[in-house]
PDB file of C-alpha atoms in Angstrom:
ATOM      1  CA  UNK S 229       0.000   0.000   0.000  1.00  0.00           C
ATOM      2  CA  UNK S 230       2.911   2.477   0.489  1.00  0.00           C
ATOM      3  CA  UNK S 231       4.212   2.042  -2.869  1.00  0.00           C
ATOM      4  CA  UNK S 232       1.083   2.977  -4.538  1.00  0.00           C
ATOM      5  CA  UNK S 233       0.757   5.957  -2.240  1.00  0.00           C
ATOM      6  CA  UNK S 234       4.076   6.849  -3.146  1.00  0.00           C
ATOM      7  CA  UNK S 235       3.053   6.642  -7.059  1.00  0.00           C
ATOM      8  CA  UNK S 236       0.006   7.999  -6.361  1.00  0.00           C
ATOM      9  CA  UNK S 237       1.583  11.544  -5.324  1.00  0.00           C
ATOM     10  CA  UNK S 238       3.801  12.098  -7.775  1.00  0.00           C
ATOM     11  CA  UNK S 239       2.871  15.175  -9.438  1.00  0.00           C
ATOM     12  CA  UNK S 240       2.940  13.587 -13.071  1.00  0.00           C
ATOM     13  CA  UNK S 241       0.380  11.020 -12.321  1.00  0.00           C
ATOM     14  CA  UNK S 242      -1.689  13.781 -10.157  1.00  0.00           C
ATOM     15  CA  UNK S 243      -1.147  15.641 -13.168  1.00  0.00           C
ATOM     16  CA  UNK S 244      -2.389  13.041 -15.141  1.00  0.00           C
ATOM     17  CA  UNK S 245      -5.283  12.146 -13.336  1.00  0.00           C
ATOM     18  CA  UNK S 246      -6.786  15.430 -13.107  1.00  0.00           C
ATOM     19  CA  UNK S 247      -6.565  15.846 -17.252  1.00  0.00           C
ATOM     20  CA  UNK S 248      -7.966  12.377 -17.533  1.00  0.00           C
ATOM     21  CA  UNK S 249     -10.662  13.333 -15.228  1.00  0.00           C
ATOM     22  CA  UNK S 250     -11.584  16.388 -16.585  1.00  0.00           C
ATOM     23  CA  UNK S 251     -10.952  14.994 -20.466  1.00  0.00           C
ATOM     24  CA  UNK S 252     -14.312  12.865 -19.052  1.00  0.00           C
ATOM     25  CA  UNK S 253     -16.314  15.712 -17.425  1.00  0.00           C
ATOM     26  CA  UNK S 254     -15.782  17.671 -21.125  1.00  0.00           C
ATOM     27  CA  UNK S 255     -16.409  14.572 -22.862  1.00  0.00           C
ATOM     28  CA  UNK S 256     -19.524  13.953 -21.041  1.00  0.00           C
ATOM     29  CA  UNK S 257     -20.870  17.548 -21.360  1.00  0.00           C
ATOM     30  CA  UNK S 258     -19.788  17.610 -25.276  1.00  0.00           C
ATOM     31  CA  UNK S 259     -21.481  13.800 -26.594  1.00  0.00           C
ATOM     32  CA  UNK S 260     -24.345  14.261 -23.483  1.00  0.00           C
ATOM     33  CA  UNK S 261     -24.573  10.560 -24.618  1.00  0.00           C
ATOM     34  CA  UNK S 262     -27.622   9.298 -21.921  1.00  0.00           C
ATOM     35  CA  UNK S 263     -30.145  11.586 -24.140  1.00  0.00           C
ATOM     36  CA  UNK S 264     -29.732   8.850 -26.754  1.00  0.00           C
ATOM     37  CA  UNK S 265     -31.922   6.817 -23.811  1.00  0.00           C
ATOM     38  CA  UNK S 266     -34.080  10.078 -22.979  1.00  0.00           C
ATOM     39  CA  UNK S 267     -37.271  10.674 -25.119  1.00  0.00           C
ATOM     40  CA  UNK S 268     -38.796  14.235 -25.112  1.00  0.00           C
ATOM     41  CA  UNK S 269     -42.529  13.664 -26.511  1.00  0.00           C
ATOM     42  CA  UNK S 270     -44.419  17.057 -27.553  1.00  0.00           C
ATOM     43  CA  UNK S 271     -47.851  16.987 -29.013  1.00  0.00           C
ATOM     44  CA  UNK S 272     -49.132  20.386 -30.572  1.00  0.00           C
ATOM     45  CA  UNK S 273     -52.061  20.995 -32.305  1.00  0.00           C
ATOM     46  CA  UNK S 274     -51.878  22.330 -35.526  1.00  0.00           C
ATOM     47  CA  UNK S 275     -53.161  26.811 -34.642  1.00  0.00           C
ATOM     48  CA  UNK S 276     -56.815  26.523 -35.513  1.00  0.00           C
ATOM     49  CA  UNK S 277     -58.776  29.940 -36.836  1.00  0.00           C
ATOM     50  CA  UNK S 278     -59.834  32.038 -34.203  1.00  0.00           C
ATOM     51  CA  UNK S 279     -63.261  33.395 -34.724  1.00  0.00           C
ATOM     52  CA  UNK S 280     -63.326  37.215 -33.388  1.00  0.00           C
ATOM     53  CA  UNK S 281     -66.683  38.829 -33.417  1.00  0.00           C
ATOM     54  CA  UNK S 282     -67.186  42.673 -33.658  1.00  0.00           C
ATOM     55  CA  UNK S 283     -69.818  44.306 -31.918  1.00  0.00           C
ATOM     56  CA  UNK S 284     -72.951  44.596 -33.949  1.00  0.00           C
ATOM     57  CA  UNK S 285     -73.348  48.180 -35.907  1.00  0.00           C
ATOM     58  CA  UNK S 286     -77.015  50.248 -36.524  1.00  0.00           C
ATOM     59  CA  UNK S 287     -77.863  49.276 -39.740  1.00  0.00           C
ATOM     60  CA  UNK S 288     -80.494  50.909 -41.602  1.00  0.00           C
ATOM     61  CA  UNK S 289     -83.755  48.655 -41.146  1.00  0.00           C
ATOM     62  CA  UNK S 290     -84.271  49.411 -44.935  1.00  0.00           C
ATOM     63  CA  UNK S 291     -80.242  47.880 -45.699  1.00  0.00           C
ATOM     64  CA  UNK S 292     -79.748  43.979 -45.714  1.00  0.00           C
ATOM     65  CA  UNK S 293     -76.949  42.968 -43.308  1.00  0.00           C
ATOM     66  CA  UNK S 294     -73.848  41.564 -45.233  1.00  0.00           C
ATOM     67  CA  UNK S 295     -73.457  37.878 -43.934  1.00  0.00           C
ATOM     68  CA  UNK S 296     -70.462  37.267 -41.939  1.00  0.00           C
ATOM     69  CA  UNK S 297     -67.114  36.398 -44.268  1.00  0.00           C
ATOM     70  CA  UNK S 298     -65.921  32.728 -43.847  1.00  0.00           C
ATOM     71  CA  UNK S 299     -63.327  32.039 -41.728  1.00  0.00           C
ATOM     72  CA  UNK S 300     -60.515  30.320 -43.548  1.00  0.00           C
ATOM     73  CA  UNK S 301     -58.735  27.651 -42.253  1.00  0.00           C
ATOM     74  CA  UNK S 302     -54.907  26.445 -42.432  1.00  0.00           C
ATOM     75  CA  UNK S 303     -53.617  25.972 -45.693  1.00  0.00           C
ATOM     76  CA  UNK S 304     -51.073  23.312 -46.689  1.00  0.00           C
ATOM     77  CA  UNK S 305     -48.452  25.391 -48.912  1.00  0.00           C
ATOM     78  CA  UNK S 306     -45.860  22.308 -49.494  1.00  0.00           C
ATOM     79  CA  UNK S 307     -45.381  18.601 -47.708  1.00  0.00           C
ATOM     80  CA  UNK S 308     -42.441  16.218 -47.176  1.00  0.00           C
ATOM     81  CA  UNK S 309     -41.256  13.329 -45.459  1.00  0.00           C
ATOM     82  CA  UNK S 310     -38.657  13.235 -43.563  1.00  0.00           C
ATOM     83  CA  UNK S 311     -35.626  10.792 -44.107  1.00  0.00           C
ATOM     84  CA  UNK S 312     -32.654   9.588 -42.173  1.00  0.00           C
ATOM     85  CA  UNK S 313     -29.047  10.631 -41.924  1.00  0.00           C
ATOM     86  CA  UNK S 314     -27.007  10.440 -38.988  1.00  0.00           C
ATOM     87  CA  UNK S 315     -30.043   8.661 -37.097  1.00  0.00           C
ATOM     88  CA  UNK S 316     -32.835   7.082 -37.869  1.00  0.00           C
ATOM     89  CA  UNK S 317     -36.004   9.661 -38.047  1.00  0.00           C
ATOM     90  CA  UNK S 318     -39.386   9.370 -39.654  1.00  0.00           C
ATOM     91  CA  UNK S 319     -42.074  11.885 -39.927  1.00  0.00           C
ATOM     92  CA  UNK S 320     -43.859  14.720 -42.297  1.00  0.00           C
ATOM     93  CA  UNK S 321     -42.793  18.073 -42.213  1.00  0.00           C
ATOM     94  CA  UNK S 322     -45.844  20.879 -43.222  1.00  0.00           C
ATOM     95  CA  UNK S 323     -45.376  24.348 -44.662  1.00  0.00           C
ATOM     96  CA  UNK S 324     -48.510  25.852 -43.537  1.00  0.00           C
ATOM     97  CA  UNK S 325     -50.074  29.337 -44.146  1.00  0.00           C
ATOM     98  CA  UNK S 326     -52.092  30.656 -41.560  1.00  0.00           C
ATOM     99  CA  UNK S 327     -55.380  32.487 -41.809  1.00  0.00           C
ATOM    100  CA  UNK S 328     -53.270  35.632 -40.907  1.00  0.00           C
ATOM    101  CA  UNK S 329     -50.816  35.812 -43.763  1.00  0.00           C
ATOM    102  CA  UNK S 330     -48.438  33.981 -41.572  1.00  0.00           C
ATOM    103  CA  UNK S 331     -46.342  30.631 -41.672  1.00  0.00           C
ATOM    104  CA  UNK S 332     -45.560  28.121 -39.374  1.00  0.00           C
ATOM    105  CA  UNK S 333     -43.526  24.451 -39.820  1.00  0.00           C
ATOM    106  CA  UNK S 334     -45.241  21.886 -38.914  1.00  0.00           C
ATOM    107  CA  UNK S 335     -43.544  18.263 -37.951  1.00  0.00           C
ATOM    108  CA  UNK S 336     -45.792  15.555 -37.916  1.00  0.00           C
ATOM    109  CA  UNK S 337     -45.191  12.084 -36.215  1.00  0.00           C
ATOM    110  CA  UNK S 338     -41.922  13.042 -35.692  1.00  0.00           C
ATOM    111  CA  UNK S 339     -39.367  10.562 -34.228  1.00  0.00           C
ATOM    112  CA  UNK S 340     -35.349  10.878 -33.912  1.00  0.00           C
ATOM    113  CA  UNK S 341     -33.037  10.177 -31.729  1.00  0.00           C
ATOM    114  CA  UNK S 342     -32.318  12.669 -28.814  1.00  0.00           C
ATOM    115  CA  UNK S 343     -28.988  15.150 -28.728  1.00  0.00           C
ATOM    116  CA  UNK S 344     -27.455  18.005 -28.026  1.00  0.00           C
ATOM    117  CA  UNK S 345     -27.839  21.320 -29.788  1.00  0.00           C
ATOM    118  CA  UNK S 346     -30.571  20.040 -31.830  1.00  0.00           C
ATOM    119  CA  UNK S 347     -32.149  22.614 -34.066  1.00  0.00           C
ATOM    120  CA  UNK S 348     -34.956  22.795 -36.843  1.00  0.00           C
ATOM    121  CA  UNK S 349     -33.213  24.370 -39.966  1.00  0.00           C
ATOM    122  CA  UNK S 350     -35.842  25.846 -43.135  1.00  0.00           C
ATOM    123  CA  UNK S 351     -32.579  25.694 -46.039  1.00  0.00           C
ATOM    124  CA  UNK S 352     -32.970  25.443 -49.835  1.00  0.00           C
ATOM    125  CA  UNK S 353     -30.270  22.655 -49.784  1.00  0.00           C
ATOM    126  CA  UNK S 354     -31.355  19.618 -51.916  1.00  0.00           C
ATOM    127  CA  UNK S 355     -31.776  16.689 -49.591  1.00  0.00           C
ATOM    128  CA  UNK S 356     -29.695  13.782 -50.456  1.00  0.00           C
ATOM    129  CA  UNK S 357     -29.741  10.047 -49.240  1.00  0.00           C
ATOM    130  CA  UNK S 358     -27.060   8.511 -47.082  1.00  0.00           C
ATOM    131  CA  UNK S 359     -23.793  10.021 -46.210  1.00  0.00           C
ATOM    132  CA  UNK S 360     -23.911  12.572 -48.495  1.00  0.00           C
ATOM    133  CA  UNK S 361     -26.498  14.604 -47.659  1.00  0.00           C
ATOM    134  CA  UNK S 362     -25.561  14.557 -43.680  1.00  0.00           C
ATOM    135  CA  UNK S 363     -23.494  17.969 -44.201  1.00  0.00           C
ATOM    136  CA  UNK S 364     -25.307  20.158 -46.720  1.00  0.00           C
ATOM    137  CA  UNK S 365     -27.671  22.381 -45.119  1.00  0.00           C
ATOM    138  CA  UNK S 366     -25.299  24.503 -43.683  1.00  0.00           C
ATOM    139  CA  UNK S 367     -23.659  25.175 -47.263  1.00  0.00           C
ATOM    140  CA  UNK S 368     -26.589  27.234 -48.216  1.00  0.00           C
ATOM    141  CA  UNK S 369     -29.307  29.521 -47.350  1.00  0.00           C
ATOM    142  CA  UNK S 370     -30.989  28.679 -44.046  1.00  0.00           C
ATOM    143  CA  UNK S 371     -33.173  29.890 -41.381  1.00  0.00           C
ATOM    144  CA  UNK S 372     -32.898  28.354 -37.651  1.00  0.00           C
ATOM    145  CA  UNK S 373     -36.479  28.138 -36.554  1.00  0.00           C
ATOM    146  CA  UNK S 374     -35.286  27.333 -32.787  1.00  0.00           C
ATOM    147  CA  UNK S 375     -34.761  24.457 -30.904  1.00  0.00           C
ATOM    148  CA  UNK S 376     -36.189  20.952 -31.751  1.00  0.00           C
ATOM    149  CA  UNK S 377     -38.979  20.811 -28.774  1.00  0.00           C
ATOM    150  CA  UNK S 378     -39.402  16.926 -28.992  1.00  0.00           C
ATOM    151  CA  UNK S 379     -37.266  14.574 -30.552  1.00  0.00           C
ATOM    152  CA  UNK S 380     -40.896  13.003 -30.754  1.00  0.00           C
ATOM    153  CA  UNK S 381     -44.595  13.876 -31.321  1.00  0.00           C
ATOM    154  CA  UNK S 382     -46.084  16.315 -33.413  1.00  0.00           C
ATOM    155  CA  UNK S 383     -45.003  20.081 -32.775  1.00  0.00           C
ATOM    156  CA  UNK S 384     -44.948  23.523 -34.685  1.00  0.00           C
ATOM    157  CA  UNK S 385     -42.458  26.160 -35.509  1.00  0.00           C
ATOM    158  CA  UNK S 386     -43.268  30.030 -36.219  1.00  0.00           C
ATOM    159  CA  UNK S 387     -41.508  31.416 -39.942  1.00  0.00           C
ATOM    160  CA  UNK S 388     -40.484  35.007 -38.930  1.00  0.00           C
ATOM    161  CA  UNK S 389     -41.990  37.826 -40.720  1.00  0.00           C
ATOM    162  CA  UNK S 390     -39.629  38.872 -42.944  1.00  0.00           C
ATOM    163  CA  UNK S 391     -38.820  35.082 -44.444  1.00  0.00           C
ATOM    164  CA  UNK S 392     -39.948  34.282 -47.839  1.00  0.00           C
ATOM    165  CA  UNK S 393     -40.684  30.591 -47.548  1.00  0.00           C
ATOM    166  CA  UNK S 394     -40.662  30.204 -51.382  1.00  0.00           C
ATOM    167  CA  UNK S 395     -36.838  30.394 -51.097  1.00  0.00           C
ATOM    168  CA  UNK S 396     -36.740  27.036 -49.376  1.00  0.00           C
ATOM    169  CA  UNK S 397     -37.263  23.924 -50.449  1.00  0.00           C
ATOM    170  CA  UNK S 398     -36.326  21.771 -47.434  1.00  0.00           C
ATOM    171  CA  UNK S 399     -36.271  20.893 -43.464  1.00  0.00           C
ATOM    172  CA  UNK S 400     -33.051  19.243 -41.355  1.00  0.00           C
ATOM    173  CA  UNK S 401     -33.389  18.242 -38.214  1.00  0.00           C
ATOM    174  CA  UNK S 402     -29.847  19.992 -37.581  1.00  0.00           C
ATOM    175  CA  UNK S 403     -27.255  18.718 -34.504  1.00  0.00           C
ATOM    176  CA  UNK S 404     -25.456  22.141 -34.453  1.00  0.00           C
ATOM    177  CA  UNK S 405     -23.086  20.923 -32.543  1.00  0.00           C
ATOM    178  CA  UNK S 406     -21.498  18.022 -34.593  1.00  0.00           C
ATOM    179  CA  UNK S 407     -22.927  20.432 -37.580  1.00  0.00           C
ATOM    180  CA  UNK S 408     -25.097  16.900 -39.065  1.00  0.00           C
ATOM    181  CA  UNK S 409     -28.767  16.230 -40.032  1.00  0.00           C
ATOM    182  CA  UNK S 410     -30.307  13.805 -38.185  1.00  0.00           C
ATOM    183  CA  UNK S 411     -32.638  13.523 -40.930  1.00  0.00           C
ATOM    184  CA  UNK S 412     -34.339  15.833 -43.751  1.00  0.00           C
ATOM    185  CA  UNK S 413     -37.212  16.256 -45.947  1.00  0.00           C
ATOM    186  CA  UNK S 414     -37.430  17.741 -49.420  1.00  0.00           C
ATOM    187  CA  UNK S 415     -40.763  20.079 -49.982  1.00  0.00           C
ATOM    188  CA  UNK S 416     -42.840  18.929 -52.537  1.00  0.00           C
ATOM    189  CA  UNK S 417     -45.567  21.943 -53.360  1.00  0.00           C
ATOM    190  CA  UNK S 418     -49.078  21.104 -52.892  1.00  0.00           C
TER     191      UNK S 418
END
């Protein structure tokens, strides 16, 4: 037991040690490998119309009232489904127009793996199959629409203002810390 106290307090193997150790801890932090084993579910309805109501006006007996306009409902702009890269995923992806000029993505049945950093890119990359197309959607034009909320479920994703969705033509589920697509989907216009 002396002896390996003896080695033990040397300061090249304390040195050692402690970048060992911490090589680990940063390891650890980096990979955050046990969210392969955690699943994050989220299930969002797709934003239904919201039907305001003004207060009634005087009208003129002798005028007939105008009947109410129709509300309209979400419209599908362009569909895809998803395919794998780096991990398995599955699911639909959704370009949807709201009734108030605005656009939202939707995922649909989504499921990936878990992992760090993982991100839901709008690019105008061409998805590609296998190994090629794991690293192309950051060659490009892109738009980050936030964090992935659910590596499974069904789950939306606000366009900002000021994008033009017609410059895109696909979604990556984007690790943008290993810069990889888990998996991608190619817009098909409806």
């Amino acid at each position: 037991m002396g002896r390996v106290r003896k080695v033990l307090s040397r300061p090249l193997v304390i040195a050692v040690l402690v970048v060992a150790v911490g090589g680990v801890g940063f390891g650890l932090y980096w990979f955050q490998p046990w969210k392969l084993w955690q699943d994050e579910t989220v299930q969002e309805a797709l934003p239904e119309v919201v039907a305001t109501s003004a207060p009634p006006a005087a009208v003129p007996s002798d005028e007939p009232s105008a009947p109410p306009s129709p509300a309209t409902g979400p419209q599908t702009l362009a569909s895809g489904e998803l395919i794998s890269h780096e991990h398995a995923t599955s699911g639909t992806v959704k370009l949807v127009r709201l009734a108030d000029g605005s656009h939202i993505l939707r995922l649909e049945n989504l499921d990936t793996s878990n992992g760090p950093d993982l991100r839901v890119w709008l690019t105008d990359a061409p998805v590609k199959e296998g190994q090629a197309g794991w690293h192309v959607f950051d060659d490009g034009k892109y738009v980050s629409l936030g964090k992935l909320k659910g590596n499974k479920g069904s789950q939306n994703y606000a366009l900002p203002r000021d994008v033009d969705p017609s410059g895109y033509s696909s979604v990556s589920i984007w690790c943008d810390r290993f810069d990889v697509s888990f998996g991608a989907a190619e817009f098909a216009r409806v």
